[in-house]
CSV table of C-alpha atoms and ligand atoms in Angstrom, one decimal:
chain,number,residue,atom,x,y,z
I,738,MET,CA,0.0,0.0,0.0
I,739,LEU,CA,2.4,2.7,1.2
I,740,LYS,CA,6.1,2.4,0.3
I,741,ILE,CA,8.7,5.0,1.4
I,742,ASN,CA,12.0,4.4,-0.3
I,743,ASN,CA,15.3,6.1,0.8
I,744,LEU,CA,13.5,9.3,1.6
I,745,CYS,CA,15.5,12.5,2.4
I,746,VAL,CA,13.5,15.6,3.3
I,747,GLU,CA,14.7,19.1,4.1
I,748,VAL,CA,12.8,22.1,5.7
I,749,GLU,CA,14.4,25.5,5.3
I,750,ASP,CA,17.6,23.8,4.2
I,751,LYS,CA,17.7,21.7,7.3
I,752,LYS,CA,17.9,18.0,6.7
I,753,ILE,CA,15.1,16.3,8.7
I,754,LEU,CA,14.6,12.9,7.2
I,755,ASN,CA,17.6,10.9,6.2
I,756,LYS,CA,17.3,7.8,3.9
I,757,LEU,CA,14.0,6.7,5.5
I,758,ASN,CA,12.5,3.4,4.4
I,759,LEU,CA,9.0,2.3,5.5
I,760,GLU,CA,6.4,0.0,4.1
I,761,VAL,CA,2.8,-0.3,5.3
I,762,GLY,CA,0.8,-3.1,3.8
I,763,ASP,CA,-2.9,-3.4,3.2
I,764,ASP,CA,-5.0,-3.6,6.3
I,765,GLU,CA,-2.0,-3.1,8.5
I,766,ILE,CA,-1.4,-0.8,11.5
I,767,HIS,CA,2.1,0.7,12.0
I,768,VAL,CA,3.2,2.9,14.8
I,769,ILE,CA,6.0,5.4,14.8
I,770,MET,CA,7.5,6.5,18.0
I,771,GLY,CA,10.5,8.8,18.6
I,772,PRO,CA,11.7,11.7,20.7
I,773,ASN,CA,10.6,15.3,20.0
I,774,GLY,CA,12.0,16.7,16.8
I,775,ALA,CA,12.9,13.3,15.4
I,776,GLY,CA,10.9,14.0,12.3
I,777,LYS,CA,7.7,12.1,12.9
I,778,SER,CA,5.3,14.8,11.7
I,779,THR,CA,7.7,15.5,8.8
I,780,ILE,CA,7.0,12.0,7.5
I,781,CYS,CA,3.3,12.8,7.3
I,782,LYS,CA,3.9,16.2,5.8
I,783,ALA,CA,6.2,14.7,3.2
I,784,ILE,CA,3.6,12.0,2.3
I,785,MET,CA,1.0,14.8,1.9
I,786,SER,CA,3.4,16.9,-0.2
I,787,HIS,CA,3.4,19.9,2.1
I,788,PRO,CA,5.1,22.7,0.2
I,789,ASP,CA,7.6,23.6,3.0
I,790,TYR,CA,8.9,20.0,3.1
I,791,LYS,CA,11.3,19.4,0.2
I,792,ILE,CA,12.0,15.9,-0.9
I,793,THR,CA,15.6,15.9,-2.0
I,794,LYS,CA,16.0,12.1,-2.5
I,795,GLY,CA,13.9,9.0,-2.6
I,796,THR,CA,10.2,8.3,-3.4
I,797,ILE,CA,6.9,7.7,-1.8
I,798,SER,CA,4.4,5.4,-3.6
I,799,PHE,CA,0.9,4.4,-2.8
I,800,ASN,CA,-0.7,1.3,-4.3
I,801,ASP,CA,2.3,1.2,-6.7
I,802,LYS,CA,1.8,4.7,-7.9
I,803,VAL,CA,4.5,7.3,-7.2
I,804,ILE,CA,2.8,10.1,-5.2
I,805,SER,CA,5.9,12.1,-4.1
I,806,ASN,CA,5.5,14.3,-7.2
I,807,MET,CA,1.7,14.8,-6.8
I,808,LYS,CA,-0.2,17.7,-5.2
I,809,THR,CA,-1.8,17.5,-1.8
I,810,ASP,CA,-5.4,17.4,-3.1
I,811,GLU,CA,-4.4,14.7,-5.7
I,812,ILE,CA,-2.9,12.6,-2.9
I,813,SER,CA,-6.0,13.0,-0.8
I,814,ARG,CA,-8.1,11.8,-3.8
I,815,GLU,CA,-5.9,8.7,-4.0
I,816,GLY,CA,-7.3,7.8,-0.6
I,817,ILE,CA,-4.9,9.1,2.1
I,818,PHE,CA,-6.2,11.1,5.1
I,819,TYR,CA,-3.9,13.0,7.4
I,820,LEU,CA,-5.2,13.9,10.9
I,821,MET,CA,-2.8,16.6,11.9
I,822,GLN,CA,-1.2,17.0,15.3
I,823,SER,CA,-2.9,20.4,15.6
I,824,PRO,CA,-5.8,20.6,13.1
I,825,THR,CA,-6.2,23.9,11.3
I,826,GLU,CA,-9.1,26.2,11.9
I,827,ILE,CA,-11.0,27.3,8.8
I,828,PRO,CA,-13.3,30.2,9.7
I,829,GLY,CA,-16.2,30.9,7.4
I,830,VAL,CA,-16.6,27.3,6.2
I,831,THR,CA,-18.8,24.8,8.0
I,832,ASN,CA,-18.3,21.1,8.2
I,833,ALA,CA,-21.6,20.6,6.3
I,834,GLU,CA,-20.4,22.9,3.4
I,835,LEU,CA,-17.0,21.2,3.2
I,836,LEU,CA,-18.4,17.7,3.3
I,837,ARG,CA,-21.2,18.4,0.8
I,838,ALA,CA,-18.4,19.7,-1.5
I,839,VAL,CA,-16.5,16.4,-0.9
I,840,SER,CA,-19.6,14.4,-1.8
I,841,HIS,CA,-20.1,16.4,-5.0
I,842,GLU,CA,-16.4,16.0,-5.9
I,843,LYS,CA,-16.9,12.2,-5.6
I,844,ASN,CA,-19.8,12.4,-8.0
I,845,GLU,CA,-22.1,10.9,-5.4
I,846,SER,CA,-25.7,11.5,-6.3
I,847,LYS,CA,-26.9,11.8,-2.7
I,848,SER,CA,-30.0,13.8,-1.8
I,849,ILE,CA,-29.7,16.5,0.9
I,850,PHE,CA,-31.8,14.2,3.0
I,851,GLU,CA,-29.5,11.2,2.6
I,852,PHE,CA,-26.5,13.5,3.2
I,853,ASN,CA,-27.9,14.9,6.4
I,854,LYS,CA,-28.8,11.4,7.6
I,855,GLU,CA,-25.3,10.2,6.9
I,856,LEU,CA,-23.7,13.1,8.9
I,857,ASN,CA,-26.1,12.6,11.8
I,858,ASN,CA,-25.2,8.9,11.9
I,859,ALA,CA,-21.5,9.8,11.8
I,860,CYS,CA,-22.0,12.1,14.8
I,861,GLU,CA,-23.8,9.4,16.7
I,862,GLU,CA,-21.1,6.8,15.8
I,863,LEU,CA,-18.4,9.2,17.0
I,864,GLY,CA,-20.2,10.3,20.1
I,865,ILE,CA,-20.1,14.0,19.0
I,866,ASP,CA,-22.8,16.6,19.3
I,867,LYS,CA,-24.9,17.1,16.1
I,868,SER,CA,-24.2,20.9,16.4
I,869,TYR,CA,-20.8,20.1,15.0
I,870,ILE,CA,-22.4,19.6,11.5
I,871,HIS,CA,-23.0,23.3,11.1
I,872,HIS,CA,-20.0,24.5,13.0
I,873,GLU,CA,-17.2,26.3,11.3
I,874,ILE,CA,-14.3,23.9,10.8
I,875,ASN,CA,-12.3,23.5,14.0
I,876,VAL,CA,-13.0,27.2,14.9
I,877,ARG,CA,-12.9,27.9,18.7
I,878,MET,CA,-12.7,24.2,19.5
I,879,SER,CA,-10.5,22.6,22.1
I,880,GLY,CA,-7.7,20.3,21.0
I,881,GLY,CA,-9.8,17.2,21.6
I,882,GLU,CA,-12.9,18.6,19.9
I,883,LYS,CA,-10.8,19.4,16.8
I,884,LYS,CA,-9.7,15.8,16.6
I,885,LYS,CA,-13.3,14.6,16.9
I,886,ASN,CA,-14.3,17.1,14.2
I,887,GLU,CA,-11.6,15.8,11.9
I,888,PHE,CA,-13.1,12.3,12.2
I,889,LEU,CA,-16.3,13.6,10.6
I,890,GLN,CA,-14.2,14.5,7.6
I,891,LEU,CA,-12.6,11.0,7.7
I,892,TYR,CA,-16.0,9.4,7.6
I,893,GLU,CA,-17.0,11.3,4.5
I,894,LEU,CA,-13.7,11.0,2.7
I,895,ARG,CA,-13.5,7.3,3.4
I,896,PRO,CA,-9.7,6.9,3.0
I,897,LYS,CA,-7.7,3.7,2.5
I,898,LEU,CA,-4.7,5.0,4.5
I,899,ILE,CA,-5.1,7.1,7.6
I,900,LEU,CA,-2.1,9.1,9.1
I,901,LEU,CA,-2.8,9.9,12.7
I,902,ASP,CA,-0.3,12.4,14.2
I,903,GLU,CA,-0.6,12.2,17.9
I,904,LEU,CA,-4.3,11.5,18.0
I,905,ASP,CA,-4.0,11.1,21.8
I,906,SER,CA,-2.8,14.7,22.4
I,907,GLY,CA,-5.6,16.8,23.7
I,908,LEU,CA,-8.1,13.9,24.0
I,909,ASP,CA,-9.4,12.8,27.4
I,910,VAL,CA,-9.4,9.0,28.2
I,911,ASP,CA,-13.0,8.5,27.3
I,912,ALA,CA,-12.8,10.4,24.0
I,913,LEU,CA,-9.6,8.5,23.1
I,914,LYS,CA,-11.3,5.2,23.7
I,915,GLU,CA,-14.4,6.2,21.8
I,916,LEU,CA,-12.5,7.5,18.8
I,917,SER,CA,-10.1,4.6,18.7
I,918,GLU,CA,-13.0,2.1,18.8
I,919,SER,CA,-14.8,3.8,15.9
I,920,LEU,CA,-11.6,4.0,14.0
I,921,MET,CA,-11.1,0.2,14.5
I,922,LYS,CA,-14.7,-0.4,13.3
I,923,TYR,CA,-14.0,1.7,10.2
I,924,LYS,CA,-10.7,-0.2,9.6
I,925,LYS,CA,-12.5,-3.5,9.8
I,926,GLU,CA,-15.2,-2.5,7.4
I,927,LYS,CA,-12.9,-0.8,4.8
I,928,HIS,CA,-9.7,-2.8,5.4
I,929,ALA,CA,-7.9,0.5,5.7
I,930,SER,CA,-4.3,0.8,6.8
I,931,ILE,CA,-3.2,3.2,9.6
I,932,LEU,CA,0.1,4.9,10.4
I,933,ILE,CA,0.0,6.2,13.8
I,934,ILE,CA,2.4,8.6,15.6
I,935,THR,CA,2.3,8.5,19.3
I,936,HIS,CA,4.3,9.1,22.5
I,937,HIS,CA,2.1,6.9,24.7
I,938,VAL,CA,1.3,3.2,24.6
I,939,ASN,CA,-2.2,3.8,26.1
I,940,ILE,CA,-3.7,4.3,22.6
I,941,LEU,CA,-2.2,1.0,21.5
I,942,ASP,CA,-4.6,-0.8,24.0
I,943,TYR,CA,-7.3,0.1,21.5
I,944,ILE,CA,-5.4,0.3,18.2
I,945,LYS,CA,-3.3,-2.8,18.0
I,946,PRO,CA,-0.3,-2.4,15.8
I,947,ASP,CA,1.2,-4.9,13.5
I,948,CYS,CA,4.6,-3.2,13.7
I,949,VAL,CA,6.3,-0.5,15.8
I,950,HIS,CA,9.1,1.7,14.5
I,951,ILE,CA,11.4,3.9,16.4
I,952,LEU,CA,12.6,7.0,14.6
I,953,LYS,CA,15.9,8.6,15.4
I,954,ASP,CA,17.6,11.5,13.6
I,955,GLY,CA,15.3,11.1,10.6
I,956,SER,CA,15.5,7.4,9.9
I,957,ILE,CA,14.1,4.2,11.4
I,958,PHE,CA,16.4,3.1,14.2
I,959,LYS,CA,14.6,-0.1,15.1
I,960,SER,CA,11.4,-1.9,14.3
I,961,GLY,CA,9.5,-4.6,16.2
I,962,ASP,CA,6.2,-5.5,17.7
I,963,ILE,CA,4.2,-4.0,20.6
I,964,SER,CA,6.8,-5.2,23.1
I,965,LEU,CA,9.2,-2.5,21.6
I,966,ALA,CA,6.6,0.2,22.4
I,967,ASN,CA,6.2,-1.1,25.9
I,968,LYS,CA,10.0,-1.1,26.4
I,969,ILE,CA,10.2,2.5,25.3
I,970,GLU,CA,7.4,3.5,27.6
I,971,LYS,CA,9.2,1.8,30.5
I,972,GLU,CA,12.8,2.8,29.8
I,973,GLY,CA,12.6,5.9,27.6
I,974,PHE,CA,14.2,6.6,24.3
I,975,SER,CA,17.7,7.5,25.5
I,976,ARG,CA,18.1,4.2,27.3
I,977,ALA,CA,16.9,2.3,24.2
I,978,PHE,CA,19.3,4.2,22.0
I,979,GLU,CA,22.2,3.7,24.4
I,980,VAL,CA,21.7,0.0,24.8
I,981,ASP,CA,21.4,-0.6,21.1
I,982,GLU,CA,24.5,1.5,20.3
I,983,VAL,CA,26.8,-0.5,22.5
H,1318,ADP,P1,8.4,15.4,15.6
H,1318,ADP,O1,7.1,15.4,15.0
H,1318,ADP,O2,9.1,14.1,15.6
H,1318,ADP,O3,8.4,16.0,17.0
H,1318,ADP,P2,8.9,17.3,13.4
H,1318,ADP,O4,8.8,16.4,12.2
H,1318,ADP,O5,7.8,18.2,13.6
H,1318,ADP,O6,9.3,16.4,14.7
H,1318,ADP,O7,10.2,18.2,13.2
H,1318,ADP,C1,11.5,17.7,13.0
H,1318,ADP,C2,12.5,18.9,13.0
H,1318,ADP,O8,12.2,19.7,11.9
H,1318,ADP,C3,12.4,19.7,14.2
H,1318,ADP,O9,13.8,20.1,14.6
H,1318,ADP,C4,11.7,20.9,13.8
H,1318,ADP,O10,12.1,22.1,14.5
H,1318,ADP,C5,12.0,21.0,12.3
H,1318,ADP,N1,10.9,21.6,11.5
H,1318,ADP,C6,9.7,21.0,11.3
H,1318,ADP,N2,8.8,21.7,10.6
H,1318,ADP,C7,9.5,22.9,10.3
H,1318,ADP,C8,9.2,24.1,9.6
H,1318,ADP,N3,8.0,24.2,9.0
H,1318,ADP,N4,10.2,25.0,9.6
H,1318,ADP,C9,11.4,24.8,10.2
H,1318,ADP,N5,11.7,23.8,10.9
H,1318,ADP,C10,10.8,22.8,11.0
H,1319,MG,MG1,5.2,16.0,15.6
């Protein structure tokens, strides 16, 4: 599904990712952990072709198609969804307006009645208030509310690959459980893949990973199963890096 090959990325002439290789298969969940500033968010931004993040070497492909030379909206259309660490506020545009535009873009001939019903169901599924539907996108919302709000978009866009950048930041325990469970339900139905960036193993109680990667200085330092994440939680990154470097 997702293949990152020998990827080097620079931001403002600073090298962030350095010969990064990563493969996420169909229906798989991969986790990336790493200290602050290791380049975790940069991976997501490079996948989504953020204009500030310059790919100087390597390729990113999705379902055997090279996407590293494509524009962000084209990548999104291929079926990749990025839930940012701090979702952007878009004043003046409501969720309903954005999602109706998405539906038109997909050439879905849904009546306004069907569309409203779908959004109402999505709110119920996500345990969010129906007033979100006509709320301006992420405007004046808390960190946790923004994450929930982004899930509404996810439900409408129906991606095949979901990039979750610190979903757990800003979410209370109940909301984390609720969103994780609905995400797993979505994954089961759609056989989607998930790349999740996190600092805490709590989220992995709900979203069970197939593979855990530790990022250090812009490349994958080590990969393993859930036991690697538990080890990091117990011992910290510096201990893990020290031990492996001896
Ligand atoms: P992580 O998500 O692992 O904490 P990031 O990928 O956000 O780290 O950032 C990696 C490094 O790149 C950091 O040193 C950060 O300061 C730098 N960086 C990220 N984005 C930018 C940007 N837009 N401009 C300048 N430096 C950036
Ligand atoms: Mg980050």
